[in-house]
């Protein structure tokens, strides 16, 4: 009540009289404070006011993020680790469907509490500690989670999504390059470029069938993920039981999983770059601009019609 009363008095003595006199862009925010720090030069004074305006906008966004991080992690700045352990479902335990409740892992890592007096520092981001939620997962030695997503969302859900996107992008990257190199499915409707492929398939009417088959596969995948998240199975994220060319020993399996994870991350970046370069240049892979050949009308010594 005291704070509200104090703020009300400040507003009545400052903003309210200004509104009665007429609020303009020139007097907005001007309370005649700090005039000694305002540059005398008009251009520099305008520049300082612009800095204040931009910093204020940034601070509004930053404070909103700070409140959100504090609520999700239960810790103070820099919100790297939550101080409270979670034994059931909560906003910080992961994404859950309606009516379902995910049980958090009993591991101290996912209880979001750093044991001991110090933190293990990340190799990929040396000035930040490793998120304890990464413990026990492939790639934990890299310790890459600078935004702390694994503390706000269940690590199993995040790894499932990462592997799925990585696998799709690996296939998409190979498919894009193969198509640009001339590989085509038989049929007149498929004789289009990679950039034109989506619109051409929509016009052809095959996208609905593709959506049905992909949705069918996603349904079974989603059921497997839900059972994993609820603790009904010992399934690990991304495991769909495919063991072709999969090593038998644990070390070989770990190395294979690490290769898939890193190649998938690289493919996500690669496909984004390929799609961007393809649209910007309008050229097929490898997107090099080709100068058209020119026939020589003079002697071969002065011919300049070579192709780059």
mmCIF file of C-alpha atoms in Angstrom, residues 37-274:
data_model
loop_
_atom_site.group_PDB
_atom_site.id
_atom_site.type_symbol
_atom_site.label_atom_id
_atom_site.label_comp_id
_atom_site.label_asym_id
_atom_site.label_seq_id
_atom_site.Cartn_x
_atom_site.Cartn_y
_atom_site.Cartn_z
ATOM 1 C CA UNK A 37 24.771 15.573 -17.582
ATOM 2 C CA UNK A 38 22.963 16.472 -20.810
ATOM 3 C CA UNK A 39 25.364 17.693 -23.527
ATOM 4 C CA UNK A 40 25.069 21.329 -24.510
ATOM 5 C CA UNK A 41 25.340 20.528 -28.196
ATOM 6 C CA UNK A 42 21.891 19.880 -29.657
ATOM 7 C CA UNK A 43 23.015 16.959 -31.830
ATOM 8 C CA UNK A 44 24.764 15.229 -28.930
ATOM 9 C CA UNK A 45 21.792 15.846 -26.643
ATOM 10 C CA UNK A 46 19.522 14.224 -29.225
ATOM 11 C CA UNK A 47 21.926 11.278 -29.488
ATOM 12 C CA UNK A 48 21.858 10.775 -25.715
ATOM 13 C CA UNK A 49 18.065 10.821 -25.653
ATOM 14 C CA UNK A 50 18.043 8.211 -28.414
ATOM 15 C CA UNK A 51 20.397 6.002 -26.401
ATOM 16 C CA UNK A 52 18.097 6.298 -23.393
ATOM 17 C CA UNK A 53 15.100 5.343 -25.517
ATOM 18 C CA UNK A 54 16.806 2.286 -27.059
ATOM 19 C CA UNK A 55 18.238 1.120 -23.734
ATOM 20 C CA UNK A 56 14.824 1.480 -22.154
ATOM 21 C CA UNK A 57 13.198 -0.680 -24.824
ATOM 22 C CA UNK A 58 15.915 -3.291 -24.421
ATOM 23 C CA UNK A 59 15.512 -3.217 -20.648
ATOM 24 C CA UNK A 60 11.768 -3.878 -20.928
ATOM 25 C CA UNK A 61 12.430 -7.012 -22.987
ATOM 26 C CA UNK A 62 15.304 -8.059 -20.719
ATOM 27 C CA UNK A 63 13.243 -7.673 -17.556
ATOM 28 C CA UNK A 64 10.431 -9.736 -19.052
ATOM 29 C CA UNK A 65 12.957 -12.480 -19.836
ATOM 30 C CA UNK A 66 14.463 -12.207 -16.360
ATOM 31 C CA UNK A 67 11.087 -12.715 -14.704
ATOM 32 C CA UNK A 68 10.377 -15.723 -16.934
ATOM 33 C CA UNK A 69 13.764 -17.331 -16.262
ATOM 34 C CA UNK A 70 13.452 -16.774 -12.523
ATOM 35 C CA UNK A 71 10.009 -18.393 -12.484
ATOM 36 C CA UNK A 72 11.124 -21.385 -14.580
ATOM 37 C CA UNK A 73 14.435 -22.144 -12.860
ATOM 38 C CA UNK A 74 13.630 -20.993 -9.336
ATOM 39 C CA UNK A 75 17.039 -19.367 -9.070
ATOM 40 C CA UNK A 76 18.557 -15.913 -9.261
ATOM 41 C CA UNK A 77 20.693 -14.434 -12.016
ATOM 42 C CA UNK A 78 22.137 -15.965 -14.185
ATOM 43 C CA UNK A 79 19.474 -18.674 -13.698
ATOM 44 C CA UNK A 80 21.768 -21.558 -14.658
ATOM 45 C CA UNK A 81 20.537 -23.999 -12.060
ATOM 46 C CA UNK A 82 17.277 -24.327 -10.180
ATOM 47 C CA UNK A 83 17.586 -24.642 -6.439
ATOM 48 C CA UNK A 84 14.551 -26.789 -5.879
ATOM 49 C CA UNK A 85 14.241 -30.416 -6.854
ATOM 50 C CA UNK A 86 11.126 -31.606 -8.628
ATOM 51 C CA UNK A 87 9.486 -34.933 -7.917
ATOM 52 C CA UNK A 88 6.461 -34.543 -10.123
ATOM 53 C CA UNK A 89 5.191 -32.677 -13.110
ATOM 54 C CA UNK A 90 5.670 -28.945 -13.274
ATOM 55 C CA UNK A 91 6.363 -26.249 -15.801
ATOM 56 C CA UNK A 92 10.074 -27.014 -15.472
ATOM 57 C CA UNK A 93 9.704 -30.787 -15.813
ATOM 58 C CA UNK A 94 8.871 -30.841 -19.496
ATOM 59 C CA UNK A 95 6.142 -30.502 -22.047
ATOM 60 C CA UNK A 96 3.096 -32.613 -21.350
ATOM 61 C CA UNK A 97 -0.121 -33.267 -23.240
ATOM 62 C CA UNK A 98 -3.535 -32.480 -21.784
ATOM 63 C CA UNK A 99 -4.499 -34.880 -19.036
ATOM 64 C CA UNK A 100 -1.034 -36.437 -18.868
ATOM 65 C CA UNK A 101 1.556 -36.038 -16.179
ATOM 66 C CA UNK A 102 5.221 -36.703 -16.750
ATOM 67 C CA UNK A 103 7.300 -37.936 -13.862
ATOM 68 C CA UNK A 104 10.654 -36.296 -13.453
ATOM 69 C CA UNK A 105 13.751 -38.461 -13.300
ATOM 70 C CA UNK A 106 15.085 -39.128 -9.830
ATOM 71 C CA UNK A 107 18.643 -38.381 -10.908
ATOM 72 C CA UNK A 108 20.262 -35.439 -9.114
ATOM 73 C CA UNK A 109 21.032 -34.023 -12.557
ATOM 74 C CA UNK A 110 17.403 -33.651 -13.501
ATOM 75 C CA UNK A 111 16.548 -32.600 -9.973
ATOM 76 C CA UNK A 112 18.408 -29.506 -11.190
ATOM 77 C CA UNK A 113 20.743 -29.203 -8.263
ATOM 78 C CA UNK A 114 24.505 -28.872 -8.608
ATOM 79 C CA UNK A 115 26.269 -31.118 -6.097
ATOM 80 C CA UNK A 116 29.462 -30.072 -4.391
ATOM 81 C CA UNK A 117 31.008 -26.708 -3.933
ATOM 82 C CA UNK A 118 31.684 -25.928 -7.599
ATOM 83 C CA UNK A 119 30.314 -26.442 -11.078
ATOM 84 C CA UNK A 120 31.777 -28.387 -13.954
ATOM 85 C CA UNK A 121 32.538 -25.883 -16.686
ATOM 86 C CA UNK A 122 31.408 -26.375 -20.267
ATOM 87 C CA UNK A 123 33.994 -27.214 -22.926
ATOM 88 C CA UNK A 124 31.994 -25.588 -25.712
ATOM 89 C CA UNK A 125 31.185 -22.431 -23.700
ATOM 90 C CA UNK A 126 34.091 -22.217 -21.217
ATOM 91 C CA UNK A 127 32.698 -19.303 -19.220
ATOM 92 C CA UNK A 128 29.446 -21.159 -18.380
ATOM 93 C CA UNK A 129 28.889 -24.247 -16.217
ATOM 94 C CA UNK A 130 27.491 -27.459 -17.679
ATOM 95 C CA UNK A 131 23.796 -28.028 -17.190
ATOM 96 C CA UNK A 132 23.434 -31.030 -14.830
ATOM 97 C CA UNK A 133 20.454 -32.206 -16.899
ATOM 98 C CA UNK A 134 22.896 -33.269 -19.657
ATOM 99 C CA UNK A 135 24.514 -35.867 -17.404
ATOM 100 C CA UNK A 136 24.201 -39.380 -18.794
ATOM 101 C CA UNK A 137 23.334 -38.287 -22.347
ATOM 102 C CA UNK A 138 25.424 -38.545 -25.471
ATOM 103 C CA UNK A 139 27.287 -35.291 -25.997
ATOM 104 C CA UNK A 140 27.369 -34.328 -22.323
ATOM 105 C CA UNK A 141 31.133 -33.838 -22.555
ATOM 106 C CA UNK A 142 30.536 -30.836 -24.843
ATOM 107 C CA UNK A 143 28.229 -29.279 -22.254
ATOM 108 C CA UNK A 144 26.493 -27.034 -24.776
ATOM 109 C CA UNK A 145 23.332 -25.494 -23.362
ATOM 110 C CA UNK A 146 24.096 -21.782 -22.864
ATOM 111 C CA UNK A 147 20.415 -20.783 -22.627
ATOM 112 C CA UNK A 148 19.600 -23.432 -20.019
ATOM 113 C CA UNK A 149 16.760 -25.020 -22.005
ATOM 114 C CA UNK A 150 17.485 -28.412 -20.431
ATOM 115 C CA UNK A 151 16.642 -26.919 -17.035
ATOM 116 C CA UNK A 152 13.279 -25.571 -18.157
ATOM 117 C CA UNK A 153 12.153 -28.450 -20.397
ATOM 118 C CA UNK A 154 12.606 -32.179 -19.910
ATOM 119 C CA UNK A 155 15.914 -33.218 -21.508
ATOM 120 C CA UNK A 156 14.309 -36.345 -22.979
ATOM 121 C CA UNK A 157 11.831 -34.252 -24.936
ATOM 122 C CA UNK A 158 14.580 -31.929 -26.142
ATOM 123 C CA UNK A 159 16.855 -34.781 -27.261
ATOM 124 C CA UNK A 160 13.962 -36.510 -29.046
ATOM 125 C CA UNK A 161 13.208 -33.320 -30.969
ATOM 126 C CA UNK A 162 16.881 -32.678 -31.742
ATOM 127 C CA UNK A 163 17.455 -36.171 -33.130
ATOM 128 C CA UNK A 164 14.276 -36.055 -35.203
ATOM 129 C CA UNK A 165 15.118 -32.688 -36.750
ATOM 130 C CA UNK A 166 18.704 -33.775 -37.328
ATOM 131 C CA UNK A 167 17.644 -36.969 -39.121
ATOM 132 C CA UNK A 168 15.135 -35.117 -41.282
ATOM 133 C CA UNK A 169 17.730 -32.501 -42.231
ATOM 134 C CA UNK A 170 20.339 -35.143 -43.087
ATOM 135 C CA UNK A 171 17.852 -36.733 -45.497
ATOM 136 C CA UNK A 172 16.790 -33.312 -46.797
ATOM 137 C CA UNK A 173 20.368 -32.229 -47.453
ATOM 138 C CA UNK A 174 21.173 -35.392 -49.400
ATOM 139 C CA UNK A 175 17.858 -35.160 -51.264
ATOM 140 C CA UNK A 176 18.362 -31.523 -52.247
ATOM 141 C CA UNK A 177 21.873 -32.113 -53.568
ATOM 142 C CA UNK A 178 20.863 -35.313 -55.396
ATOM 143 C CA UNK A 179 17.952 -33.512 -57.059
ATOM 144 C CA UNK A 180 20.148 -30.603 -58.105
ATOM 145 C CA UNK A 181 22.612 -33.091 -59.615
ATOM 146 C CA UNK A 182 19.859 -34.473 -61.848
ATOM 147 C CA UNK A 183 18.284 -37.354 -59.921
ATOM 148 C CA UNK A 184 14.520 -37.423 -60.525
ATOM 149 C CA UNK A 185 11.569 -39.703 -59.831
ATOM 150 C CA UNK A 186 10.050 -40.880 -63.148
ATOM 151 C CA UNK A 187 7.056 -38.842 -64.236
ATOM 152 C CA UNK A 188 6.466 -35.478 -65.833
ATOM 153 C CA UNK A 189 5.189 -33.913 -62.594
ATOM 154 C CA UNK A 190 8.532 -34.529 -60.890
ATOM 155 C CA UNK A 191 10.725 -32.873 -63.502
ATOM 156 C CA UNK A 192 11.040 -29.624 -61.549
ATOM 157 C CA UNK A 193 13.804 -27.901 -59.608
ATOM 158 C CA UNK A 194 14.216 -28.212 -55.853
ATOM 159 C CA UNK A 195 12.901 -24.708 -55.259
ATOM 160 C CA UNK A 196 9.795 -25.382 -57.372
ATOM 161 C CA UNK A 197 9.208 -28.856 -55.891
ATOM 162 C CA UNK A 198 6.906 -27.863 -53.007
ATOM 163 C CA UNK A 199 4.505 -25.766 -55.064
ATOM 164 C CA UNK A 200 4.587 -28.338 -57.867
ATOM 165 C CA UNK A 201 3.638 -31.172 -55.499
ATOM 166 C CA UNK A 202 0.823 -29.101 -53.989
ATOM 167 C CA UNK A 203 -0.527 -28.487 -57.480
ATOM 168 C CA UNK A 204 -0.061 -32.152 -58.402
ATOM 169 C CA UNK A 205 -2.022 -33.235 -55.295
ATOM 170 C CA UNK A 206 0.549 -35.540 -53.704
ATOM 171 C CA UNK A 207 1.099 -33.503 -50.543
ATOM 172 C CA UNK A 208 -2.096 -34.819 -48.919
ATOM 173 C CA UNK A 209 -0.969 -38.397 -49.316
ATOM 174 C CA UNK A 210 2.470 -37.547 -47.958
ATOM 175 C CA UNK A 211 0.870 -35.805 -44.977
ATOM 176 C CA UNK A 212 -1.242 -38.876 -44.207
ATOM 177 C CA UNK A 213 1.733 -41.271 -44.269
ATOM 178 C CA UNK A 214 3.947 -38.958 -42.232
ATOM 179 C CA UNK A 215 1.114 -38.367 -39.756
ATOM 180 C CA UNK A 216 0.635 -42.116 -39.426
ATOM 181 C CA UNK A 217 4.324 -42.576 -38.593
ATOM 182 C CA UNK A 218 4.260 -39.601 -36.209
ATOM 183 C CA UNK A 219 1.307 -41.091 -34.336
ATOM 184 C CA UNK A 220 3.208 -44.258 -33.450
ATOM 185 C CA UNK A 221 6.303 -42.231 -32.641
ATOM 186 C CA UNK A 222 4.307 -39.952 -30.347
ATOM 187 C CA UNK A 223 2.849 -42.922 -28.465
ATOM 188 C CA UNK A 224 6.354 -44.289 -27.912
ATOM 189 C CA UNK A 225 7.536 -40.905 -26.640
ATOM 190 C CA UNK A 226 4.598 -40.558 -24.245
ATOM 191 C CA UNK A 227 5.218 -43.982 -22.741
ATOM 192 C CA UNK A 228 8.891 -43.070 -22.333
ATOM 193 C CA UNK A 229 8.069 -39.752 -20.672
ATOM 194 C CA UNK A 230 5.634 -41.422 -18.269
ATOM 195 C CA UNK A 231 8.220 -44.013 -17.274
ATOM 196 C CA UNK A 232 6.292 -47.002 -18.656
ATOM 197 C CA UNK A 233 9.245 -48.061 -20.844
ATOM 198 C CA UNK A 234 13.027 -47.813 -20.624
ATOM 199 C CA UNK A 235 13.232 -46.393 -24.139
ATOM 200 C CA UNK A 236 15.889 -43.725 -24.727
ATOM 201 C CA UNK A 237 15.164 -40.649 -26.876
ATOM 202 C CA UNK A 238 15.359 -41.316 -30.612
ATOM 203 C CA UNK A 239 15.372 -45.129 -30.292
ATOM 204 C CA UNK A 240 12.898 -46.799 -32.676
ATOM 205 C CA UNK A 241 14.458 -50.260 -32.539
ATOM 206 C CA UNK A 242 16.397 -50.046 -35.814
ATOM 207 C CA UNK A 243 19.642 -51.987 -35.338
ATOM 208 C CA UNK A 244 20.945 -52.342 -38.886
ATOM 209 C CA UNK A 245 24.717 -51.709 -38.933
ATOM 210 C CA UNK A 246 24.508 -50.801 -35.246
ATOM 211 C CA UNK A 247 27.598 -51.801 -33.217
ATOM 212 C CA UNK A 248 27.273 -54.505 -30.576
ATOM 213 C CA UNK A 249 29.653 -53.072 -27.976
ATOM 214 C CA UNK A 250 28.764 -50.085 -25.769
ATOM 215 C CA UNK A 251 31.729 -47.985 -26.873
ATOM 216 C CA UNK A 252 30.855 -48.467 -30.525
ATOM 217 C CA UNK A 253 27.211 -47.614 -29.835
ATOM 218 C CA UNK A 254 28.218 -44.431 -28.022
ATOM 219 C CA UNK A 255 30.473 -43.360 -30.881
ATOM 220 C CA UNK A 256 27.739 -44.085 -33.432
ATOM 221 C CA UNK A 257 25.216 -42.037 -31.428
ATOM 222 C CA UNK A 258 27.713 -39.199 -31.135
ATOM 223 C CA UNK A 259 28.286 -39.221 -34.895
ATOM 224 C CA UNK A 260 24.561 -39.117 -35.545
ATOM 225 C CA UNK A 261 24.066 -36.259 -33.096
ATOM 226 C CA UNK A 262 26.872 -34.117 -34.509
ATOM 227 C CA UNK A 263 26.041 -34.878 -38.135
ATOM 228 C CA UNK A 264 22.409 -34.059 -37.429
ATOM 229 C CA UNK A 265 23.349 -30.695 -35.911
ATOM 230 C CA UNK A 266 25.576 -29.973 -38.890
ATOM 231 C CA UNK A 267 22.810 -30.996 -41.290
ATOM 232 C CA UNK A 268 20.330 -28.601 -39.665
ATOM 233 C CA UNK A 269 22.720 -25.725 -40.290
ATOM 234 C CA UNK A 270 23.624 -27.051 -43.744
ATOM 235 C CA UNK A 271 20.055 -27.389 -44.946
ATOM 236 C CA UNK A 272 19.203 -23.904 -43.738
ATOM 237 C CA UNK A 273 22.171 -22.566 -45.706
ATOM 238 C CA UNK A 274 21.341 -24.646 -48.786
#
